[in-house]
Short mmCIF file of C-alpha atoms in Angstrom, two decimals:
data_model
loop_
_atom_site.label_atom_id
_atom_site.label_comp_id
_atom_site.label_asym_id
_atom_site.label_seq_id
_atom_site.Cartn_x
_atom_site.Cartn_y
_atom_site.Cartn_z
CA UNK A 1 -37.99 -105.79 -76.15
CA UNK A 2 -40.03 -108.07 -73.99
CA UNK A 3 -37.30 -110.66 -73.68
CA UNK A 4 -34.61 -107.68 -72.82
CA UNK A 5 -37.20 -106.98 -70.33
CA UNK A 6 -37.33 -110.34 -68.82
CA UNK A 7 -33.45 -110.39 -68.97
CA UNK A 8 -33.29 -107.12 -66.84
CA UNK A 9 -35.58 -108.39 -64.73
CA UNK A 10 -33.98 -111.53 -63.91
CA UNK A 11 -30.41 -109.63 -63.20
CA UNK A 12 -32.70 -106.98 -60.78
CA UNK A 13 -33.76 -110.34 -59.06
CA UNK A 14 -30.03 -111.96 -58.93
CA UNK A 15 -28.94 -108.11 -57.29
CA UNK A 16 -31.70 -108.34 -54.62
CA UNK A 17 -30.78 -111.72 -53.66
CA UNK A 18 -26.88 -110.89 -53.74
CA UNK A 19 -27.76 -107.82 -51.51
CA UNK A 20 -29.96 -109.86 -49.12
CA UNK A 21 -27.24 -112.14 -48.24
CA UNK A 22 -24.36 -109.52 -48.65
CA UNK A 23 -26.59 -107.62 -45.91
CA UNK A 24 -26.87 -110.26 -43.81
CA UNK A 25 -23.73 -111.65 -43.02
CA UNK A 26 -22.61 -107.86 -42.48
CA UNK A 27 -23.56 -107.91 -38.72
CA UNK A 28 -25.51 -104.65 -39.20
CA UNK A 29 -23.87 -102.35 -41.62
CA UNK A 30 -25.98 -101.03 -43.82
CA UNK A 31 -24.86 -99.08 -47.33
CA UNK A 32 -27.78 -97.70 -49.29
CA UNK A 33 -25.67 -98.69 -52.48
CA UNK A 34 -26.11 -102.35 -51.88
CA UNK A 35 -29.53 -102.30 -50.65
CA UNK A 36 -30.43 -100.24 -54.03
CA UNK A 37 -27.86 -102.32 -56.16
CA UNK A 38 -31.55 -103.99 -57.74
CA UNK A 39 -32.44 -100.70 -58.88
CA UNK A 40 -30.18 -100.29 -61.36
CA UNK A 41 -30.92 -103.16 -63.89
CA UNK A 42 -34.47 -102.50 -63.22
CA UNK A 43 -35.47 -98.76 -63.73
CA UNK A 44 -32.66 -98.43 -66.23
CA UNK A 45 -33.24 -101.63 -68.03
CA UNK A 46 -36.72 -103.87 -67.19
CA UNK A 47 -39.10 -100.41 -67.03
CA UNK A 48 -37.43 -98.83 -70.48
CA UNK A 49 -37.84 -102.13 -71.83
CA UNK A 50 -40.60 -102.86 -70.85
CA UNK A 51 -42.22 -99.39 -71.74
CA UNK A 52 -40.97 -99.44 -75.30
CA UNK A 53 -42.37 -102.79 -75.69
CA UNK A 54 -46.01 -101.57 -75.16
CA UNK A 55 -45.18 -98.05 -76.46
CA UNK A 56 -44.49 -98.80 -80.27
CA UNK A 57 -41.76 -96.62 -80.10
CA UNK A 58 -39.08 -97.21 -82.55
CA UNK A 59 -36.63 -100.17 -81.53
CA UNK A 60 -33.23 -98.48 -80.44
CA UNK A 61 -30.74 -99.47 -82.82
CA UNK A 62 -28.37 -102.29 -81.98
CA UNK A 63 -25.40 -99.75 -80.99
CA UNK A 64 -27.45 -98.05 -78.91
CA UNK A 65 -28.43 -100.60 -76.71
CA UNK A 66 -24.84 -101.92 -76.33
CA UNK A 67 -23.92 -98.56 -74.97
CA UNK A 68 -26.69 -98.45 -73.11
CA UNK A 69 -26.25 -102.07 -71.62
CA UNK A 70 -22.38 -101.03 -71.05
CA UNK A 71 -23.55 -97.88 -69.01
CA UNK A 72 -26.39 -100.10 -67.24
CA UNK A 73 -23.35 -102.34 -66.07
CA UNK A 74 -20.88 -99.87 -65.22
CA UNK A 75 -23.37 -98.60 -62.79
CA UNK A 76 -24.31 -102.03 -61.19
CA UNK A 77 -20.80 -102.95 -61.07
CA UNK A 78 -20.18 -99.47 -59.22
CA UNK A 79 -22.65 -99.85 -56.66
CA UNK A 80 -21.98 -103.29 -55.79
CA UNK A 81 -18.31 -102.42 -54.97
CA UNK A 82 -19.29 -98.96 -53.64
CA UNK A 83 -21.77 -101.12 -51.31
CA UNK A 84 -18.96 -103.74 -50.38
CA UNK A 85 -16.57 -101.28 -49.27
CA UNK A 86 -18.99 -99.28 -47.46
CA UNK A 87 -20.03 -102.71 -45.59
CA UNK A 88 -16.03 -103.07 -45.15
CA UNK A 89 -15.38 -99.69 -43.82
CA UNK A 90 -13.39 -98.54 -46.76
CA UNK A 91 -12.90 -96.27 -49.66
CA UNK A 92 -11.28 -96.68 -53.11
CA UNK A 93 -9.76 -94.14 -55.31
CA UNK A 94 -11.19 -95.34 -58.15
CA UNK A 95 -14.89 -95.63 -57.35
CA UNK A 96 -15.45 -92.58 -59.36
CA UNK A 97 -14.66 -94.14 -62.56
CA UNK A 98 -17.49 -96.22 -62.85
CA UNK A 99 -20.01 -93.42 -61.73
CA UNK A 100 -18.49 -91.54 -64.80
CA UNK A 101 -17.96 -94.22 -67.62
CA UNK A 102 -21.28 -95.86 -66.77
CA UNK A 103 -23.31 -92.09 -67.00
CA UNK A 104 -21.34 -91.39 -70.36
CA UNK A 105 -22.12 -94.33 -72.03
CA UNK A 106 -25.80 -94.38 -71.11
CA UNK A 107 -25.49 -91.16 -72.21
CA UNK A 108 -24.25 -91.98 -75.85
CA UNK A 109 -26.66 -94.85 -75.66
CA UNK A 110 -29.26 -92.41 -75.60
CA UNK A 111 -28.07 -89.64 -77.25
CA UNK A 112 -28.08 -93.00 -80.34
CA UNK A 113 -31.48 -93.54 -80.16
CA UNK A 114 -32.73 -90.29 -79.93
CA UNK A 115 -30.19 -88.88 -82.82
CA UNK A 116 -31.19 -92.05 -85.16
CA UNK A 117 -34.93 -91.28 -84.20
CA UNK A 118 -34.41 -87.41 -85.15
CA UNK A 119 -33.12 -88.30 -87.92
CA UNK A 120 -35.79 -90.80 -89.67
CA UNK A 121 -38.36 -88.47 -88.62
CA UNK A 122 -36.23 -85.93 -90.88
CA UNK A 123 -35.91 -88.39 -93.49
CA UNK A 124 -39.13 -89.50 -93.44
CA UNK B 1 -14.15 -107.00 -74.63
CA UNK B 2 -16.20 -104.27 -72.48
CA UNK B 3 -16.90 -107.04 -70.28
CA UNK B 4 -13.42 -108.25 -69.74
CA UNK B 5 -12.17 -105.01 -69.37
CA UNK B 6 -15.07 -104.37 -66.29
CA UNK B 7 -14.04 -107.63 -64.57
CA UNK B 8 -10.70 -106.94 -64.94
CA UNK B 9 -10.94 -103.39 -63.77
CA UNK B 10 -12.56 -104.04 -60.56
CA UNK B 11 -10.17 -106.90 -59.71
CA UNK B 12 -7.47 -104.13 -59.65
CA UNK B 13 -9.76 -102.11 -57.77
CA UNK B 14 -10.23 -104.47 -55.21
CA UNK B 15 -6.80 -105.69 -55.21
CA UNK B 16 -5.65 -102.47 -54.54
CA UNK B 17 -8.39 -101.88 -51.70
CA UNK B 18 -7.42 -105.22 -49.50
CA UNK B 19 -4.91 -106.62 -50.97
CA UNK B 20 -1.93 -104.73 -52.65
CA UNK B 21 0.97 -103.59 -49.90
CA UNK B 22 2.08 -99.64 -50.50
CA UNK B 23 4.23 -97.96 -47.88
CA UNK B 24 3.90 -94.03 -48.35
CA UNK B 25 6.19 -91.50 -47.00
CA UNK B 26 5.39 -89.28 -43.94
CA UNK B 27 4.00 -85.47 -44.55
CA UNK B 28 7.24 -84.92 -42.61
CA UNK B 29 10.54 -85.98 -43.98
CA UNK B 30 12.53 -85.25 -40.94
CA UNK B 31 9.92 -86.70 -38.66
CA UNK B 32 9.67 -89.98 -40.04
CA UNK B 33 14.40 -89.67 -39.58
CA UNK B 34 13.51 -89.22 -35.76
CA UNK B 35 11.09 -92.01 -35.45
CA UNK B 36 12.91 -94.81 -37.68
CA UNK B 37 16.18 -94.47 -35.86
CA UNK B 38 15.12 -95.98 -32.77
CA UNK B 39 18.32 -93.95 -30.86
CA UNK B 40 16.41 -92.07 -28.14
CA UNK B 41 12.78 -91.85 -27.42
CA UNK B 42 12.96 -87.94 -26.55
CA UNK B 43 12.35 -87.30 -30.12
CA UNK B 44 11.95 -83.76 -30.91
CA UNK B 45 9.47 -82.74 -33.88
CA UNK B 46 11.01 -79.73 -35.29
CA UNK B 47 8.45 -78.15 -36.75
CA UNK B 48 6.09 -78.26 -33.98
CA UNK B 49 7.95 -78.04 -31.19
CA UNK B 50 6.27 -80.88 -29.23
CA UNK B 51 8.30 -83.26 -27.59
CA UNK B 52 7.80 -85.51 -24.99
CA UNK B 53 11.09 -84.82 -23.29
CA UNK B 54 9.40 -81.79 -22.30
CA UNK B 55 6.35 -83.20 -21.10
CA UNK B 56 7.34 -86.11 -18.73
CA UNK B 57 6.50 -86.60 -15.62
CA UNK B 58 8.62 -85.95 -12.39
CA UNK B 59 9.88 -89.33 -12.50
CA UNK B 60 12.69 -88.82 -14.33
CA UNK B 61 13.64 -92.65 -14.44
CA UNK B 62 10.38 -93.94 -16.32
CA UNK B 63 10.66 -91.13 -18.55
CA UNK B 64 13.64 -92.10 -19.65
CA UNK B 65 12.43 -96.12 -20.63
CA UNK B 66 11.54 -96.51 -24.15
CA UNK B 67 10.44 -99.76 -25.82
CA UNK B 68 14.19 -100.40 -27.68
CA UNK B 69 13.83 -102.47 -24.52
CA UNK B 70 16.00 -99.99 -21.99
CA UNK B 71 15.03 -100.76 -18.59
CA UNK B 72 14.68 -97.32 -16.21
CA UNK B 73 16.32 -98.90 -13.73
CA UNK B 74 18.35 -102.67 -12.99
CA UNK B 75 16.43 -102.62 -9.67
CA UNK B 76 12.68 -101.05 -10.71
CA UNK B 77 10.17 -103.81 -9.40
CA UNK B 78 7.74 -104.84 -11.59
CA UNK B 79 4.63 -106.99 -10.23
CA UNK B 80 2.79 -108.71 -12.75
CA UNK B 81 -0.79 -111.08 -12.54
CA UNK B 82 -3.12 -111.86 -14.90
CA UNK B 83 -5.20 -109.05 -13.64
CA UNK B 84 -2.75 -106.61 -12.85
CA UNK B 85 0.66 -104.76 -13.91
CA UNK B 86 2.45 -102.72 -12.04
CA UNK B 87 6.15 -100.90 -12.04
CA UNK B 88 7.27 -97.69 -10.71
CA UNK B 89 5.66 -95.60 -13.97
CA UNK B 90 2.69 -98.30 -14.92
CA UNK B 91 0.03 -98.98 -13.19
CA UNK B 92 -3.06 -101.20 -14.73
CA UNK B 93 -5.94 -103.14 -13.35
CA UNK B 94 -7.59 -105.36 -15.85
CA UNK B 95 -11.48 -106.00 -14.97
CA UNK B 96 -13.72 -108.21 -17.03
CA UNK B 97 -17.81 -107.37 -16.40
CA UNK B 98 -20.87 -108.40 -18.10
CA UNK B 99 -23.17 -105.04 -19.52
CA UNK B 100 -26.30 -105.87 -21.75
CA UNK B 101 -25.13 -109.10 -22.57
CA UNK B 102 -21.56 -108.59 -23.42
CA UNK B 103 -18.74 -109.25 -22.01
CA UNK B 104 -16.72 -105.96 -21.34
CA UNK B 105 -12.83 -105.81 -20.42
CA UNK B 106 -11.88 -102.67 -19.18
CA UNK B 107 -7.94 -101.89 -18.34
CA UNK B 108 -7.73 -99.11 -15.86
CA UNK B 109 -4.06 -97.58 -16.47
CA UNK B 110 -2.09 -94.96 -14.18
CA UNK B 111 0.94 -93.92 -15.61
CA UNK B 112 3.54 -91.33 -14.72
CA UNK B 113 4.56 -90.27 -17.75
CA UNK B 114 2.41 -89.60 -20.30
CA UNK B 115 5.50 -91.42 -22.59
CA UNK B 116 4.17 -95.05 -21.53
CA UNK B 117 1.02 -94.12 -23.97
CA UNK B 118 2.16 -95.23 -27.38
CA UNK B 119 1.10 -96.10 -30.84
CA UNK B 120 2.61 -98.39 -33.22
CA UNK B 121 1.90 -99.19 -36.88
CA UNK B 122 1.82 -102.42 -38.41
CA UNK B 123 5.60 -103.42 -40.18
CA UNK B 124 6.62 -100.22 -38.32
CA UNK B 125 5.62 -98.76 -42.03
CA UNK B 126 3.35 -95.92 -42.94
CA UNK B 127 0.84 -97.44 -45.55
CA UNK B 128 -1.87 -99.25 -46.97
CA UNK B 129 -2.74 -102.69 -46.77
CA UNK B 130 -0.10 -102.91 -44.59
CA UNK B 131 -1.19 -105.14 -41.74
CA UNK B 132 -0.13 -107.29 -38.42
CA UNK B 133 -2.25 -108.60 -35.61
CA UNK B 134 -2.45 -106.77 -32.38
CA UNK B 135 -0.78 -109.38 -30.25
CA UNK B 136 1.75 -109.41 -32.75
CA UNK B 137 2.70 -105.48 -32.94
CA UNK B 138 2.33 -105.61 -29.21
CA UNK B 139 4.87 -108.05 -28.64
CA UNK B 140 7.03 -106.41 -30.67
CA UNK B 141 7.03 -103.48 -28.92
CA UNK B 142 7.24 -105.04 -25.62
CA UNK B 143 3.69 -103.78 -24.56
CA UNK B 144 2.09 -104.76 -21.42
CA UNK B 145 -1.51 -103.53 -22.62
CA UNK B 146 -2.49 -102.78 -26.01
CA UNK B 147 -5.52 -102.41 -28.29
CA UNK B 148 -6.29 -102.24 -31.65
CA UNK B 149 -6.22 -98.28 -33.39
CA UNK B 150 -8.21 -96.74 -35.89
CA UNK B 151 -6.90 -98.79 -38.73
CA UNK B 152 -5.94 -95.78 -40.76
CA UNK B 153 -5.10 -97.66 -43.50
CA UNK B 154 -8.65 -98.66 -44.20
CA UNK B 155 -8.87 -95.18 -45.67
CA UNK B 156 -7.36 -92.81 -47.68
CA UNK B 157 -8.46 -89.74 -45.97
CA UNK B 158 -8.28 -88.69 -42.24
CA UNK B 159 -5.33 -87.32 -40.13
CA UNK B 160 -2.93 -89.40 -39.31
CA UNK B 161 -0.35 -88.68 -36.34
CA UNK B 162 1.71 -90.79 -34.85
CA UNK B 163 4.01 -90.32 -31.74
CA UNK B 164 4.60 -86.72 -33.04
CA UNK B 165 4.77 -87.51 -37.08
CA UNK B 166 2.40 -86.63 -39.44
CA UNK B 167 1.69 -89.16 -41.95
CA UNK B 168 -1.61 -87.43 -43.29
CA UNK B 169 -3.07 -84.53 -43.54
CA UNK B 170 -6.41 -84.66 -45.96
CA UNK B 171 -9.54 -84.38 -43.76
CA UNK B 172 -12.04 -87.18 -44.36
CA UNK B 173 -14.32 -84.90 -43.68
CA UNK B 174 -15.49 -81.39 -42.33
CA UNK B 175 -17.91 -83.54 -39.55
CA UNK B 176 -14.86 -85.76 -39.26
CA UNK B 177 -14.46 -86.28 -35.02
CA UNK B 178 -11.13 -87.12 -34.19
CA UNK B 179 -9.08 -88.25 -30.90
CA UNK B 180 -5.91 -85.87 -30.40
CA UNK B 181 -3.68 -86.87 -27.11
CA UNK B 182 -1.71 -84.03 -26.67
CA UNK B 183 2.31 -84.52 -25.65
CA UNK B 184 1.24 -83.84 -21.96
CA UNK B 185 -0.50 -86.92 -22.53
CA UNK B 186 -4.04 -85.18 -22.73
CA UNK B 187 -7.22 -85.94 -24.49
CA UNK B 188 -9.04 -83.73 -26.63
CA UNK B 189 -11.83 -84.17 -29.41
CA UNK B 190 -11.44 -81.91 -32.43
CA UNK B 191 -13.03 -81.93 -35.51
CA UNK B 192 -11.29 -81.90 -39.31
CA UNK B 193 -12.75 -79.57 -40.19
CA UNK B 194 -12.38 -76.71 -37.86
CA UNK B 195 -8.43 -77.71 -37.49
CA UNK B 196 -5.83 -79.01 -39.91
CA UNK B 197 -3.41 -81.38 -39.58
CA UNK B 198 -0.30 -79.41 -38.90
CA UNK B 199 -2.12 -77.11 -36.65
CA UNK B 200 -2.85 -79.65 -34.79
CA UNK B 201 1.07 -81.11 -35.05
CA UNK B 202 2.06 -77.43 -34.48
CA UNK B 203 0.20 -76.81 -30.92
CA UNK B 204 1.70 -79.94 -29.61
CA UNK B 205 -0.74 -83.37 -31.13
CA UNK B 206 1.08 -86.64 -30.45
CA UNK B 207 -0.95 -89.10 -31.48
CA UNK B 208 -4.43 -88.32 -33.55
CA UNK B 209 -7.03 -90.86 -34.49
CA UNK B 210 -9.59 -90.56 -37.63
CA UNK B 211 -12.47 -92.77 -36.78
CA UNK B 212 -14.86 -91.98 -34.00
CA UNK B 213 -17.18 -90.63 -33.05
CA UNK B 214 -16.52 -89.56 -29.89
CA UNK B 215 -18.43 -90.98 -27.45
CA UNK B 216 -17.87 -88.58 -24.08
CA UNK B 217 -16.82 -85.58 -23.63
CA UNK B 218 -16.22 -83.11 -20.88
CA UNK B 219 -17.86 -86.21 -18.86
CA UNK B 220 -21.24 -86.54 -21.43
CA UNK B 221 -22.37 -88.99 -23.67
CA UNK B 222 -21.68 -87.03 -27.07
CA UNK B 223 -23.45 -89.67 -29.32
CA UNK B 224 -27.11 -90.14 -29.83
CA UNK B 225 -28.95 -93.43 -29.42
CA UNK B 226 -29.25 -93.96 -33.11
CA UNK B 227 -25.83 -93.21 -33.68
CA UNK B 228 -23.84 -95.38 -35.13
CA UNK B 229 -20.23 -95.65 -37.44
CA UNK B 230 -21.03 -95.59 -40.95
CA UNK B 231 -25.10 -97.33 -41.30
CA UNK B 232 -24.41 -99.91 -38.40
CA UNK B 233 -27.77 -99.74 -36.66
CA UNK B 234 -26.65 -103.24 -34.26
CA UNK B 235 -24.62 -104.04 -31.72
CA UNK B 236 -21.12 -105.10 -32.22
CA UNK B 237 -17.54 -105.48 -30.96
CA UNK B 238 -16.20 -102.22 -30.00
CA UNK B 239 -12.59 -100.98 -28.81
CA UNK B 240 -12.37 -97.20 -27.09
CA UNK B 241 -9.77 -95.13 -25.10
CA UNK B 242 -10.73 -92.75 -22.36
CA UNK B 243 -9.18 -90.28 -19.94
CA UNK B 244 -10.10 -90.32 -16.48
CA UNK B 245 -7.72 -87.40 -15.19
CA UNK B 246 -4.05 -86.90 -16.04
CA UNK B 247 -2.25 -89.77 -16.91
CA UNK B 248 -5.51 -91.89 -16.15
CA UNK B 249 -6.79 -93.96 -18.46
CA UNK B 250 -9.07 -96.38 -19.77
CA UNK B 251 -9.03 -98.69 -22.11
CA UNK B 252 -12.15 -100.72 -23.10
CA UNK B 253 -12.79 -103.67 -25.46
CA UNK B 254 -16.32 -104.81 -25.34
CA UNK B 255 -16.93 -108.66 -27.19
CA UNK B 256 -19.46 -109.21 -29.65
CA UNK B 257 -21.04 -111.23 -32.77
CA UNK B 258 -20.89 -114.35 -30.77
CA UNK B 259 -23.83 -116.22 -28.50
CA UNK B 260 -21.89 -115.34 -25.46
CA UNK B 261 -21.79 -111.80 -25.91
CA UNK B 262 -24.45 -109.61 -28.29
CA UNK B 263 -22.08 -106.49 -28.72
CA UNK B 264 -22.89 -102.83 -27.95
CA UNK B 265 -24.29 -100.05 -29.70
CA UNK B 266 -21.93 -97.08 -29.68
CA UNK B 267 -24.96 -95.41 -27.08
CA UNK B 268 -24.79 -98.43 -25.07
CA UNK B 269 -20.75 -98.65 -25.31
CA UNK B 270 -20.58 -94.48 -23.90
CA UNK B 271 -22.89 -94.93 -21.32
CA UNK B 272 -20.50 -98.24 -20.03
CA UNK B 273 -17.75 -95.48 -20.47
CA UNK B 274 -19.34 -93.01 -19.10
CA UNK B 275 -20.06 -94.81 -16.03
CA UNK B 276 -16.60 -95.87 -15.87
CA UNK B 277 -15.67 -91.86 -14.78
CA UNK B 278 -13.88 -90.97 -18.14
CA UNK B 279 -14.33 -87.09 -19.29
CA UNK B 280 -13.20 -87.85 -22.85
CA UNK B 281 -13.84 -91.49 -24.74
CA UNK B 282 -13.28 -92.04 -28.25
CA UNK B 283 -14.34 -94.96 -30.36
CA UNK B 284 -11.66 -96.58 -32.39
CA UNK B 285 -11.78 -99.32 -35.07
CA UNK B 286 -14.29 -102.07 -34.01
CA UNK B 287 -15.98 -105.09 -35.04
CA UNK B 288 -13.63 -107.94 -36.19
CA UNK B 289 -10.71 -105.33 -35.14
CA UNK B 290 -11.39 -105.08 -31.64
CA UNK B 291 -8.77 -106.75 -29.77
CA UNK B 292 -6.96 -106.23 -26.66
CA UNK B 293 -3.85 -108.12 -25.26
CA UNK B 294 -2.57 -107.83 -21.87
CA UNK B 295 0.52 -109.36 -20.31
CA UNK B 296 1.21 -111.15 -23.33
CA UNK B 297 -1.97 -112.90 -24.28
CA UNK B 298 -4.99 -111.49 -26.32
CA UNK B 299 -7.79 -111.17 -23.38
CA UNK B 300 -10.84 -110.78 -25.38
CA UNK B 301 -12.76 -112.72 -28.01
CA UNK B 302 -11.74 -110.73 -31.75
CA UNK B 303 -14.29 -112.23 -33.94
CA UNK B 304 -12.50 -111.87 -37.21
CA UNK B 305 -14.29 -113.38 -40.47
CA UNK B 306 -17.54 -113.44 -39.42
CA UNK B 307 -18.28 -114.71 -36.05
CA UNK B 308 -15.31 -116.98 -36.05
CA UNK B 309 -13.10 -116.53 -32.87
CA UNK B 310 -9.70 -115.57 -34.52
CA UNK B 311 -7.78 -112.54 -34.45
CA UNK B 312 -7.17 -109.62 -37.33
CA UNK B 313 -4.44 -107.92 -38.44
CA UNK B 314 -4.82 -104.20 -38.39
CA UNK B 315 -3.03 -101.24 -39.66
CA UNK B 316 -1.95 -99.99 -35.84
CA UNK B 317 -2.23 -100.19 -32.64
CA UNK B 318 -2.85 -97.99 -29.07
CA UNK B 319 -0.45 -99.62 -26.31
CA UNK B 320 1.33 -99.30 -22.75
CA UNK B 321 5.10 -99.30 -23.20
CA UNK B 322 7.59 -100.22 -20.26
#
């Protein structure tokens, strides 16, 4: 989990840097979407990763984390383009989608882990 | 395969943001009929009941010119400079001044029918990423003096009225400020949602803009000095329309994003307006947008792509007709 961690943290670092110069070149305009964008990747992947890592807490199995991955990216993807278009002074019809897709599947992603976890405990 | 299906997702999404050309169809069938036809410039919106033939001026041979290119009369005199335009409905005086380090060009216009204010949209075509260049729409419609509009088609909400059509009638938003110029040629600042669309259309709108805010009215500055359009907090290029008195009018393009001129904040900009005399100024689309062509040349510095000198294409535009 300490490598996942790592990973996470490295894509949080990528997003500040992409917002930093997205920012800059947008003569002023600020959108709280892109200056968050790092956010994402980091308190919904590094921290949990990081946490279980030092927590002993059972290892989420490997489903679970590629929901939860798939939700982490929906989101980052969302804000990024909600952030662009807010820079641009535009909207998109189908913002919404990602905001939706990426909650459900972080939501299956955890509803995974802690079913699996319920369950061993019942087994066990 | 999730990835691929993310990428390609959001390529459609942007595609269809900036890129993909859709032409919709007015709110108002018989509207759109009127304005396509290009026969007579007296349209007559039959739902509303507005028309301009009812509202021009005592000069009964400018309100009679249209921009299908009839002239109001073989011997009308027309005097023309860079600085100047004049005929026997149009009257505008160009200045260029300098206000906290930008250049500002303001066009002072007298006309004598409130007909000579007109709007055009890019491809003469209701839509989205539908685009042309100021200059270019202006030439087309034989303007003397035009700036950029609100570039409606950056968004999908926001009413939308155009020389007595509606085009759109979902409210951006409740706080949504918007520009309404009545058929008497009069400015007024409403907001979306106190009013709707075919209210609006119904007590006599001609042209209404969704982007704003409004930056005077009844002769004070209506915008705080942190205000700004969406989270701009700097200066910037900015394009606005005032109303001095009855059939006076301002038009103001202030330069920006270059080391010759910083930009304005919207404070700044309604304080230059408010200076100017105007009791009602709106702000239309600005930054790269802002444009503004007189006597067939564009006068200011657009800043398109950055801080590149070059002109962009918009969805519409504000202009003086002959």
């Amino acid at each position: 989990m300490r490598f996942l961690a790592r990973r996470y943290l490295l894509i949080s670092l990528f997003c500040l840097i992409f917002s930093c110069v997205y920012e800059s070149f947008s003569h002023g305009v600020r959108s709280g979407f892109m200056i968050f964008l790092f956010l994402f990747p980091l308190l919904l992947g590094a921290v949990p990763a990081f946490v279980m890592s030092i927590a002993f807490v059972p290892v989420p199995s490997a489903a679970a984390r590629c929901f939860w991955h798939a939700g982490v990216a929906a989101l980052s993807v969302g804000s990024c383009l909600s952030g662009i278009l807010e820079i641009y002074g535009t909207t998109s019809p189908y913002v919404w989608v990602y905001w939706v897709v990426g909650s459900l599947l972080l939501l299956a992603g955890a509803l995974r882990y802690f079913l699996a976890r319920g369950s061993r405990r019942s087994g066990g | 395969m999730y990835a691929v299906a993310l990428i390609l997702f959001t390529a459609y999404v942007l595609l269809d943001t900036f890129v993909i050309p859709r032409s919709y169809a007015a709110v108002q069938d018989g509207t759109i009929q009127a304005e396509t036809s290009g026969e007579d410039e007296e349209i007559t919106v039959s739902t509303s009941g507005a028309s301009r033939a009812e509202n021009s001026a005592d000069d009964p041979e400018t309100s009679d010119a249209s921009d299908t290119g009839k002239s109001s009369s073989a011997a009308e005199t027309v005097t023309a400079t860079d600085t100047s335009y004049q005929n026997s409905g149009v009257s505008i005086t160009m200045t260029t001044t300098r206000y906290e380090d930008t250049t500002v060009y303001v066009a002072d216009i007298t006309l004598s029918s409130a007909e000579a204010l007109k709007t055009a949209l890019a491809k003469d075509t209701y839509g989205k990423n539908l685009t042309e260049k100021t200059s270019v729409m202006a030439e087309e419609h034989s303007a003397v003096l035009a700036v950029n509009g609100d570039y409606y088609g950056a968004q999908n909400r926001g009413y939308v009225i155009r020389n007595g059509t509606l085009y759109r009638d979902t409210a951006a938003s409740s706080d949504q400020e918007d520009l309404v110029i009545g058929s008497d040629g009069s400015f007024s600042i409403i907001k979306e949602g106190d009013v709707t669309a075919q209210e609006l259309l119904d007590e006599g709108a001609w042209q209404v803009f969704s982007f704003g805010p409004a930056l005077v009215e009844d002769g004070s500055i209506s915008v705080g000095t942190d205000t700004e359009v969406d989270k701009a907090k700097t200066s910037n290029p900015r394009t606005a329309i005032g109303e001095i008195a009855q059939l006076h009018y301002v038009m103001v393009v202030a330069d920006g994003r270059t080391e010759e001129s910083a930009g304005l904040s919207l404070y700044e900009f309604a304080e230059f307006l408010q200076n100017l005399g105007v009791s009602t100024a709106y702000n239309l689309d600005g930054g790269g947008s802002s444009t503004m062509y007189f006597n067939g040349q564009v006068i200011n510095n657009p800043t398109s792509g950055g801080d590149t000198i070059s002109e962009r294409k918009v969805s519409d535009i504000v202009y003086v007709g002959v």
